[in-house]
PDB file of C-alpha atoms and ligand atoms in Angstrom:
ATOM      1  CA  MET M   1       0.000   0.000   0.000  1.00 57.00           C
ATOM      2  CA  ALA M   2       1.484   3.318  -1.061  1.00 58.00           C
ATOM      3  CA  ALA M   3       0.576   6.871  -0.109  1.00 65.00           C
ATOM      4  CA  VAL M   4      -2.988   7.861  -0.970  1.00 75.00           C
ATOM      5  CA  ALA M   5      -3.120   9.032  -4.578  1.00 68.00           C
ATOM      6  CA  ASP M   6      -4.762  12.434  -4.630  1.00 75.00           C
ATOM      7  CA  ASN M   7      -3.363  13.826  -1.380  1.00 87.00           C
ATOM      8  CA  ARG M   8      -6.679  13.356   0.402  1.00 96.00           C
ATOM      9  CA  PRO M   9      -6.372  12.437   4.109  1.00 98.00           C
ATOM     10  CA  ALA M  10      -5.764   8.712   4.637  1.00 98.00           C
ATOM     11  CA  ARG M  11      -8.840   6.905   5.934  1.00 98.00           C
ATOM     12  CA  LEU M  12      -8.079   5.116   9.200  1.00 98.00           C
ATOM     13  CA  VAL M  13     -10.225   2.535  10.940  1.00 98.00           C
ATOM     14  CA  VAL M  14      -8.990   2.200  14.531  1.00 98.00           C
ATOM     15  CA  LEU M  15      -9.676  -0.960  16.538  1.00 98.00           C
ATOM     16  CA  ILE M  16      -9.599  -0.717  20.327  1.00 98.00           C
ATOM     17  CA  SER M  17     -10.509  -2.788  23.383  1.00 98.00           C
ATOM     18  CA  GLY M  18      -9.521  -0.548  26.275  1.00 97.00           C
ATOM     19  CA  ARG M  19      -8.785   3.007  27.298  1.00 97.00           C
ATOM     20  CA  GLY M  20      -7.993   4.357  23.852  1.00 98.00           C
ATOM     21  CA  ARG M  21      -4.897   6.359  24.778  1.00 98.00           C
ATOM     22  CA  ASN M  22      -3.259   5.442  21.473  1.00 98.00           C
ATOM     23  CA  LEU M  23      -6.408   6.519  19.656  1.00 98.00           C
ATOM     24  CA  ASP M  24      -6.247   9.854  21.528  1.00 97.00           C
ATOM     25  CA  ALA M  25      -2.667  10.383  20.451  1.00 98.00           C
ATOM     26  CA  ILE M  26      -3.534   9.647  16.821  1.00 98.00           C
ATOM     27  CA  LEU M  27      -6.427  12.119  16.950  1.00 98.00           C
ATOM     28  CA  ARG M  28      -4.162  14.763  18.489  1.00 98.00           C
ATOM     29  CA  ALA M  29      -1.610  14.305  15.687  1.00 98.00           C
ATOM     30  CA  ILE M  30      -4.373  14.676  13.099  1.00 98.00           C
ATOM     31  CA  ASP M  31      -5.616  17.867  14.808  1.00 97.00           C
ATOM     32  CA  ALA M  32      -2.083  19.227  15.005  1.00 98.00           C
ATOM     33  CA  GLY M  33      -1.613  18.638  11.284  1.00 98.00           C
ATOM     34  CA  THR M  34       1.300  16.221  11.726  1.00 98.00           C
ATOM     35  CA  LEU M  35      -0.680  13.236  10.431  1.00 98.00           C
ATOM     36  CA  HIS M  36      -2.600  13.659   7.185  1.00 98.00           C
ATOM     37  CA  ALA M  37      -5.449  11.316   7.993  1.00 98.00           C
ATOM     38  CA  GLU M  38      -8.983  11.003   9.300  1.00 98.00           C
ATOM     39  CA  VAL M  39     -10.455   8.387  11.615  1.00 98.00           C
ATOM     40  CA  VAL M  40     -13.488   7.149   9.689  1.00 98.00           C
ATOM     41  CA  LEU M  41     -14.490   4.450  12.176  1.00 98.00           C
ATOM     42  CA  VAL M  42     -13.571   3.270  15.679  1.00 98.00           C
ATOM     43  CA  ALA M  43     -14.482  -0.364  16.266  1.00 98.00           C
ATOM     44  CA  SER M  44     -14.323  -2.367  19.467  1.00 98.00           C
ATOM     45  CA  ASN M  45     -14.951  -5.897  20.642  1.00 98.00           C
ATOM     46  CA  ARG M  46     -15.880  -4.481  24.066  1.00 97.00           C
ATOM     47  CA  ILE M  47     -19.138  -2.590  24.276  1.00 95.00           C
ATOM     48  CA  ARG M  48     -18.016  -0.807  27.445  1.00 95.00           C
ATOM     49  CA  ALA M  49     -14.495   0.067  26.320  1.00 97.00           C
ATOM     50  CA  GLU M  50     -13.575   3.430  27.830  1.00 97.00           C
ATOM     51  CA  GLY M  51     -12.017   4.466  24.524  1.00 98.00           C
ATOM     52  CA  LEU M  52     -15.253   3.828  22.676  1.00 97.00           C
ATOM     53  CA  GLN M  53     -17.104   6.205  24.963  1.00 95.00           C
ATOM     54  CA  LYS M  54     -14.468   8.868  24.410  1.00 93.00           C
ATOM     55  CA  ALA M  55     -14.656   8.328  20.645  1.00 97.00           C
ATOM     56  CA  ARG M  56     -18.423   8.704  20.746  1.00 96.00           C
ATOM     57  CA  LEU M  57     -18.119  11.966  22.686  1.00 94.00           C
ATOM     58  CA  ALA M  58     -15.597  13.185  20.120  1.00 94.00           C
ATOM     59  CA  GLY M  59     -18.257  12.667  17.458  1.00 97.00           C
ATOM     60  CA  LEU M  60     -16.521   9.800  15.712  1.00 98.00           C
ATOM     61  CA  ASN M  61     -18.291   7.002  13.953  1.00 98.00           C
ATOM     62  CA  VAL M  62     -18.172   4.025  16.331  1.00 98.00           C
ATOM     63  CA  VAL M  63     -19.258   0.412  16.308  1.00 98.00           C
ATOM     64  CA  SER M  64     -18.954  -2.308  18.920  1.00 98.00           C
ATOM     65  CA  ILE M  65     -19.377  -5.927  18.011  1.00 98.00           C
ATOM     66  CA  SER M  66     -19.438  -8.403  20.856  1.00 97.00           C
ATOM     67  CA  PRO M  67     -17.852 -11.819  20.259  1.00 97.00           C
ATOM     68  CA  LYS M  68     -20.614 -13.304  22.430  1.00 96.00           C
ATOM     69  CA  GLU M  69     -23.019 -12.965  19.530  1.00 95.00           C
ATOM     70  CA  PHE M  70     -20.947 -15.217  17.270  1.00 97.00           C
ATOM     71  CA  ALA M  71     -20.304 -18.936  17.228  1.00 97.00           C
ATOM     72  CA  ASP M  72     -16.610 -18.756  16.424  1.00 96.00           C
ATOM     73  CA  ARG M  73     -13.688 -16.492  15.577  1.00 95.00           C
ATOM     74  CA  GLU M  74     -14.241 -16.827  11.829  1.00 96.00           C
ATOM     75  CA  SER M  75     -17.839 -15.610  11.917  1.00 98.00           C
ATOM     76  CA  TYR M  76     -16.939 -12.788  14.321  1.00 98.00           C
ATOM     77  CA  ASP M  77     -14.068 -11.664  12.134  1.00 98.00           C
ATOM     78  CA  ALA M  78     -16.251 -11.843   9.022  1.00 98.00           C
ATOM     79  CA  ALA M  79     -18.788  -9.485  10.637  1.00 98.00           C
ATOM     80  CA  LEU M  80     -16.034  -7.137  11.816  1.00 98.00           C
ATOM     81  CA  ALA M  81     -14.400  -7.194   8.377  1.00 98.00           C
ATOM     82  CA  LYS M  82     -17.686  -6.328   6.728  1.00 98.00           C
ATOM     83  CA  ARG M  83     -18.152  -3.218   8.889  1.00 98.00           C
ATOM     84  CA  ILE M  84     -14.557  -2.199   8.354  1.00 98.00           C
ATOM     85  CA  ALA M  85     -14.701  -2.698   4.576  1.00 98.00           C
ATOM     86  CA  ALA M  86     -17.847  -0.553   4.412  1.00 98.00           C
ATOM     87  CA  ALA M  87     -15.813   2.321   5.895  1.00 98.00           C
ATOM     88  CA  GLN M  88     -13.370   2.038   2.967  1.00 98.00           C
ATOM     89  CA  PRO M  89     -10.183   2.305   4.999  1.00 98.00           C
ATOM     90  CA  ASP M  90      -6.713   2.874   3.666  1.00 98.00           C
ATOM     91  CA  TRP M  91      -5.272   1.557   6.929  1.00 98.00           C
ATOM     92  CA  ILE M  92      -6.589  -0.578   9.774  1.00 98.00           C
ATOM     93  CA  VAL M  93      -4.940   0.517  12.982  1.00 98.00           C
ATOM     94  CA  LEU M  94      -4.916  -1.875  15.927  1.00 98.00           C
ATOM     95  CA  ALA M  95      -4.591   0.294  19.028  1.00 98.00           C
ATOM     96  CA  GLY M  96      -4.860  -1.959  22.049  1.00 97.00           C
ATOM     97  CA  PHE M  97      -7.208  -4.368  20.267  1.00 97.00           C
ATOM     98  CA  MET M  98      -6.983  -7.433  22.486  1.00 95.00           C
ATOM     99  CA  ARG M  99      -8.114 -10.114  20.065  1.00 95.00           C
ATOM    100  CA  VAL M 100      -6.138 -12.330  17.761  1.00 94.00           C
ATOM    101  CA  LEU M 101      -7.344 -11.839  14.188  1.00 97.00           C
ATOM    102  CA  SER M 102      -8.036 -14.845  11.974  1.00 97.00           C
ATOM    103  CA  ASP M 103      -5.959 -15.609   8.888  1.00 97.00           C
ATOM    104  CA  ALA M 104      -8.958 -14.778   6.689  1.00 97.00           C
ATOM    105  CA  PHE M 105      -9.274 -11.305   8.240  1.00 98.00           C
ATOM    106  CA  VAL M 106      -5.572 -10.590   7.819  1.00 98.00           C
ATOM    107  CA  ALA M 107      -5.645 -11.876   4.223  1.00 98.00           C
ATOM    108  CA  ARG M 108      -8.630  -9.684   3.362  1.00 98.00           C
ATOM    109  CA  PHE M 109      -6.766  -6.519   4.367  1.00 98.00           C
ATOM    110  CA  ALA M 110      -3.277  -7.800   3.586  1.00 96.00           C
ATOM    111  CA  GLY M 111      -0.542  -5.213   4.009  1.00 97.00           C
ATOM    112  CA  ARG M 112      -2.947  -2.591   5.377  1.00 98.00           C
ATOM    113  CA  ILE M 113      -3.165  -3.632   9.033  1.00 98.00           C
ATOM    114  CA  VAL M 114      -0.758  -2.218  11.613  1.00 98.00           C
ATOM    115  CA  ASN M 115      -0.386  -2.797  15.339  1.00 98.00           C
ATOM    116  CA  ILE M 116       1.403  -1.254  18.294  1.00 98.00           C
ATOM    117  CA  HIS M 117       3.014  -3.665  20.728  1.00 98.00           C
ATOM    118  CA  PRO M 118       4.620  -2.651  24.022  1.00 98.00           C
ATOM    119  CA  SER M 119       8.018  -4.286  23.603  1.00 98.00           C
ATOM    120  CA  LEU M 120      11.108  -4.042  21.459  1.00 98.00           C
ATOM    121  CA  LEU M 121      10.080  -6.776  19.031  1.00 98.00           C
ATOM    122  CA  PRO M 122      11.075  -9.524  18.390  1.00 98.00           C
ATOM    123  CA  LYS M 123      11.368  -9.598  22.206  1.00 98.00           C
ATOM    124  CA  TYR M 124       8.298 -10.392  24.283  1.00 98.00           C
ATOM    125  CA  LYS M 125       5.491 -11.141  21.887  1.00 98.00           C
ATOM    126  CA  GLY M 126       2.148 -11.623  23.631  1.00 97.00           C
ATOM    127  CA  LEU M 127       1.214 -10.403  27.099  1.00 97.00           C
ATOM    128  CA  HIS M 128       2.984  -9.114  30.262  1.00 98.00           C
ATOM    129  CA  THR M 129       5.769  -7.534  28.257  1.00 98.00           C
ATOM    130  CA  HIS M 130       6.812  -5.051  30.960  1.00 98.00           C
ATOM    131  CA  GLN M 131       7.194  -7.683  33.660  1.00 98.00           C
ATOM    132  CA  ARG M 132       9.085  -9.941  31.266  1.00 98.00           C
ATOM    133  CA  ALA M 133      11.561  -7.169  30.421  1.00 98.00           C
ATOM    134  CA  LEU M 134      12.134  -6.600  34.160  1.00 98.00           C
ATOM    135  CA  ASP M 135      12.473 -10.327  34.888  1.00 98.00           C
ATOM    136  CA  ALA M 136      15.071 -10.636  32.142  1.00 98.00           C
ATOM    137  CA  GLY M 137      17.091  -7.792  33.688  1.00 98.00           C
ATOM    138  CA  ASP M 138      16.926  -5.786  30.458  1.00 98.00           C
ATOM    139  CA  ALA M 139      18.510  -2.343  30.432  1.00 98.00           C
ATOM    140  CA  GLU M 140      16.035  -1.055  27.870  1.00 98.00           C
ATOM    141  CA  HIS M 141      12.409  -1.512  26.946  1.00 98.00           C
ATOM    142  CA  GLY M 142      10.050   0.021  24.460  1.00 98.00           C
ATOM    143  CA  ALA M 143       7.290  -0.292  21.914  1.00 98.00           C
ATOM    144  CA  SER M 144       7.067  -1.279  18.262  1.00 98.00           C
ATOM    145  CA  VAL M 145       4.673  -0.467  15.436  1.00 98.00           C
ATOM    146  CA  HIS M 146       4.554  -3.300  12.927  1.00 98.00           C
ATOM    147  CA  PHE M 147       2.635  -4.629   9.961  1.00 98.00           C
ATOM    148  CA  VAL M 148       0.221  -7.392  10.923  1.00 98.00           C
ATOM    149  CA  THR M 149       0.629 -10.905   9.581  1.00 97.00           C
ATOM    150  CA  PRO M 150      -1.324 -13.998  10.649  1.00 94.00           C
ATOM    151  CA  THR M 151       1.285 -14.720  13.362  1.00 95.00           C
ATOM    152  CA  LEU M 152       0.807 -12.734  16.589  1.00 94.00           C
ATOM    153  CA  ASP M 153       3.113  -9.718  17.015  1.00 94.00           C
ATOM    154  CA  ASP M 154       5.307 -11.010  14.231  1.00 95.00           C
ATOM    155  CA  GLY M 155       5.061  -8.785  11.116  1.00 96.00           C
ATOM    156  CA  PRO M 156       7.808  -6.475   9.874  1.00 97.00           C
ATOM    157  CA  VAL M 157       8.554  -3.575  12.217  1.00 98.00           C
ATOM    158  CA  ILE M 158       8.075  -0.017  10.920  1.00 98.00           C
ATOM    159  CA  ARG M 159       9.396   1.929  13.921  1.00 98.00           C
ATOM    160  CA  GLN M 160      10.411   1.393  17.524  1.00 98.00           C
ATOM    161  CA  GLY M 161      10.704   3.663  20.529  1.00 98.00           C
ATOM    162  CA  ARG M 162      13.064   2.918  23.394  1.00 98.00           C
ATOM    163  CA  ILE M 163      13.596   4.061  26.990  1.00 98.00           C
ATOM    164  CA  ARG M 164      16.039   3.004  29.704  1.00 98.00           C
ATOM    165  CA  ILE M 165      14.742   0.837  32.536  1.00 98.00           C
ATOM    166  CA  THR M 166      15.576   2.309  35.938  1.00 97.00           C
ATOM    167  CA  GLU M 167      16.150   0.481  39.226  1.00 97.00           C
ATOM    168  CA  GLN M 168      12.904   1.921  40.568  1.00 97.00           C
ATOM    169  CA  ASP M 169      10.776   0.579  37.734  1.00 98.00           C
ATOM    170  CA  THR M 170       7.954  -1.841  38.415  1.00 98.00           C
ATOM    171  CA  ALA M 171       5.804  -3.421  35.710  1.00 98.00           C
ATOM    172  CA  ASP M 172       3.211  -0.703  36.310  1.00 98.00           C
ATOM    173  CA  SER M 173       5.602   2.223  36.217  1.00 98.00           C
ATOM    174  CA  LEU M 174       7.246   0.827  33.116  1.00 98.00           C
ATOM    175  CA  ALA M 175       3.869   0.377  31.409  1.00 98.00           C
ATOM    176  CA  ASP M 176       2.985   3.988  32.268  1.00 98.00           C
ATOM    177  CA  ARG M 177       6.297   5.296  31.000  1.00 98.00           C
ATOM    178  CA  VAL M 178       6.165   3.272  27.772  1.00 98.00           C
ATOM    179  CA  MET M 179       2.674   4.650  27.169  1.00 98.00           C
ATOM    180  CA  ALA M 180       3.437   8.273  28.101  1.00 98.00           C
ATOM    181  CA  GLN M 181       6.929   8.625  26.693  1.00 98.00           C
ATOM    182  CA  ILE M 182       6.755   6.324  23.662  1.00 98.00           C
ATOM    183  CA  GLU M 183       3.340   5.145  22.552  1.00 98.00           C
ATOM    184  CA  GLN M 184       1.839   8.628  22.682  1.00 98.00           C
ATOM    185  CA  ARG M 185       4.260   9.668  19.938  1.00 98.00           C
ATOM    186  CA  LEU M 186       5.303   6.496  18.149  1.00 98.00           C
ATOM    187  CA  TYR M 187       2.035   5.476  16.501  1.00 98.00           C
ATOM    188  CA  ALA M 188       1.421   8.850  14.876  1.00 98.00           C
ATOM    189  CA  ALA M 189       5.005   8.929  13.599  1.00 98.00           C
ATOM    190  CA  ALA M 190       4.713   5.413  12.128  1.00 98.00           C
ATOM    191  CA  LEU M 191       1.344   6.205  10.544  1.00 98.00           C
ATOM    192  CA  ASP M 192       2.823   9.346   9.035  1.00 98.00           C
ATOM    193  CA  ASP M 193       5.583   7.161   7.536  1.00 98.00           C
ATOM    194  CA  LEU M 194       2.875   5.079   5.879  1.00 98.00           C
ATOM    195  CA  VAL M 195       0.373   7.677   4.724  1.00 98.00           C
ATOM    196  CA  SER M 196       3.135   9.827   3.263  1.00 97.00           C
ATOM    197  CA  GLY M 197       4.476   6.798   1.373  1.00 97.00           C
ATOM    198  CA  ARG M 198       7.915   7.169   3.002  1.00 97.00           C
ATOM    199  CA  VAL M 199       7.653   3.594   4.242  1.00 98.00           C
ATOM    200  CA  VAL M 200       6.362   0.766   2.060  1.00 98.00           C
ATOM    201  CA  TRP M 201       6.240  -2.964   2.643  1.00 97.00           C
ATOM    202  CA  GLN M 202       7.212  -4.995  -0.390  1.00 96.00           C
ATOM    203  CA  ASP M 203       7.790  -8.710  -0.928  1.00 91.00           C
ATOM    204  CA  ASP M 204      11.375  -8.594   0.304  1.00 91.00           C
ATOM    205  CA  GLY M 205      10.946  -6.245   3.236  1.00 95.00           C
ATOM    206  CA  VAL M 206      10.164  -2.781   4.502  1.00 97.00           C
ATOM    207  CA  TYR M 207      11.558   0.151   2.518  1.00 98.00           C
ATOM    208  CA  ARG M 208      12.147   3.570   4.052  1.00 98.00           C
ATOM    209  CA  ASP M 209      12.855   6.428   1.639  1.00 97.00           C
ATOM    210  CA  GLY M 210      13.507   3.894  -1.109  1.00 97.00           C
ATOM    211  CA  ARG M 211      16.046   1.890   0.881  1.00 97.00           C
ATOM    212  CA  ARG M 212      15.413  -1.506   2.385  1.00 97.00           C
ATOM    213  CA  GLN M 213      15.248  -1.255   6.178  1.00 96.00           C
ATOM    214  CA  THR M 214      17.631  -3.885   7.551  1.00 94.00           C
ATOM    215  CA  GLN M 215      16.941  -2.702  11.107  1.00 93.00           C
ATOM    216  CA  PRO M 216      13.803  -0.915  12.280  1.00 94.00           C
ATOM    217  CA  LEU M 217      14.166   2.797  12.902  1.00 97.00           C
ATOM    218  CA  VAL M 218      14.608   3.208  16.671  1.00 98.00           C
ATOM    219  CA  THR M 219      14.047   6.485  18.508  1.00 98.00           C
ATOM    220  CA  ASP M 220      15.229   7.059  22.076  1.00 98.00           C
ATOM    221  CA  TYR M 221      12.486   8.737  24.053  1.00 97.00           C
ATOM    222  CA  ASP M 222      14.271   9.497  27.335  1.00 93.00           C
TER     223      ASP M 222
HETATM  224  C1  LIG X 301      -1.078  -0.284  24.855  1.00 76.57           C
HETATM  225  O1  LIG X 301      -0.058  -0.462  25.776  1.00 76.57           O
HETATM  226  C2  LIG X 301      -0.794  -1.081  23.621  1.00 76.57           C
HETATM  227  O2  LIG X 301       0.559  -1.119  23.280  1.00 76.57           O
HETATM  228  C3  LIG X 301      -1.275  -2.441  24.041  1.00 76.57           C
HETATM  229  O3  LIG X 301      -2.457  -2.187  24.745  1.00 76.57           O
HETATM  230  C4  LIG X 301      -2.378  -0.909  25.343  1.00 76.57           C
HETATM  231  C5  LIG X 301      -3.582  -0.137  24.889  1.00 76.57           C
HETATM  232  O4  LIG X 301      -3.832   1.009  25.603  1.00 76.57           O
HETATM  233  N1  LIG X 301      -1.392  -3.339  22.919  1.00 76.57           N
HETATM  234  P1  LIG X 301      -4.896   2.075  25.097  1.00 76.57           P
HETATM  235  O5  LIG X 301      -6.224   1.368  24.901  1.00 76.57           O
HETATM  236  O6  LIG X 301      -4.406   2.692  23.796  1.00 76.57           O
HETATM  237  O7  LIG X 301      -5.017   3.096  26.179  1.00 76.57           O
END
């Protein structure tokens, strides 16, 4: 997927399950003019997600689809995909969406789904990333924005943000710092890479400014 053709704002569908702090940061970047995009739909698997309420108050188009109403992951994902496709997105932005997407869903929007994960991938895929970084005695921790493939937290990385772990850090303080210092800036920067066409994912890897990215771009945020 390249930059949008006629310089119109990129159409983003944002998927959330929780507080929606990443969604907030994306909306702020759009308002500030640093991200040429519009959020055309916010979708959630949790009817009571705090972020959904905030999105509603902000006047955004929202939809919640509860998995309880579906027999299996495939039928849930098919319903979700239908709503998303109707919004005609350029990009599908997973922002704290706590569900694994089926292969069929990923294939339908191949190359157009991105995710933010709170670790320096490929380290610590899955849950409890902050505690795992502490347990391992890591000196640094961070977050990654990556393209989504059918394997969880596994697609090519677009950008990473990094901070130093301090002796005082607990899993909670680290989670707060990764959110406040990194995630609040990283997603908008990575989306800007994509909507501007500076970063493209081709068969043999991720290209930044025409050059194949052998290492993800890492920014230090402390
Ligand atoms: C973030 O830490 C994100 O990296 C993770 O879930 C959290 C979502 O928080 N996947 P929020 O809903 O954006 O506030």
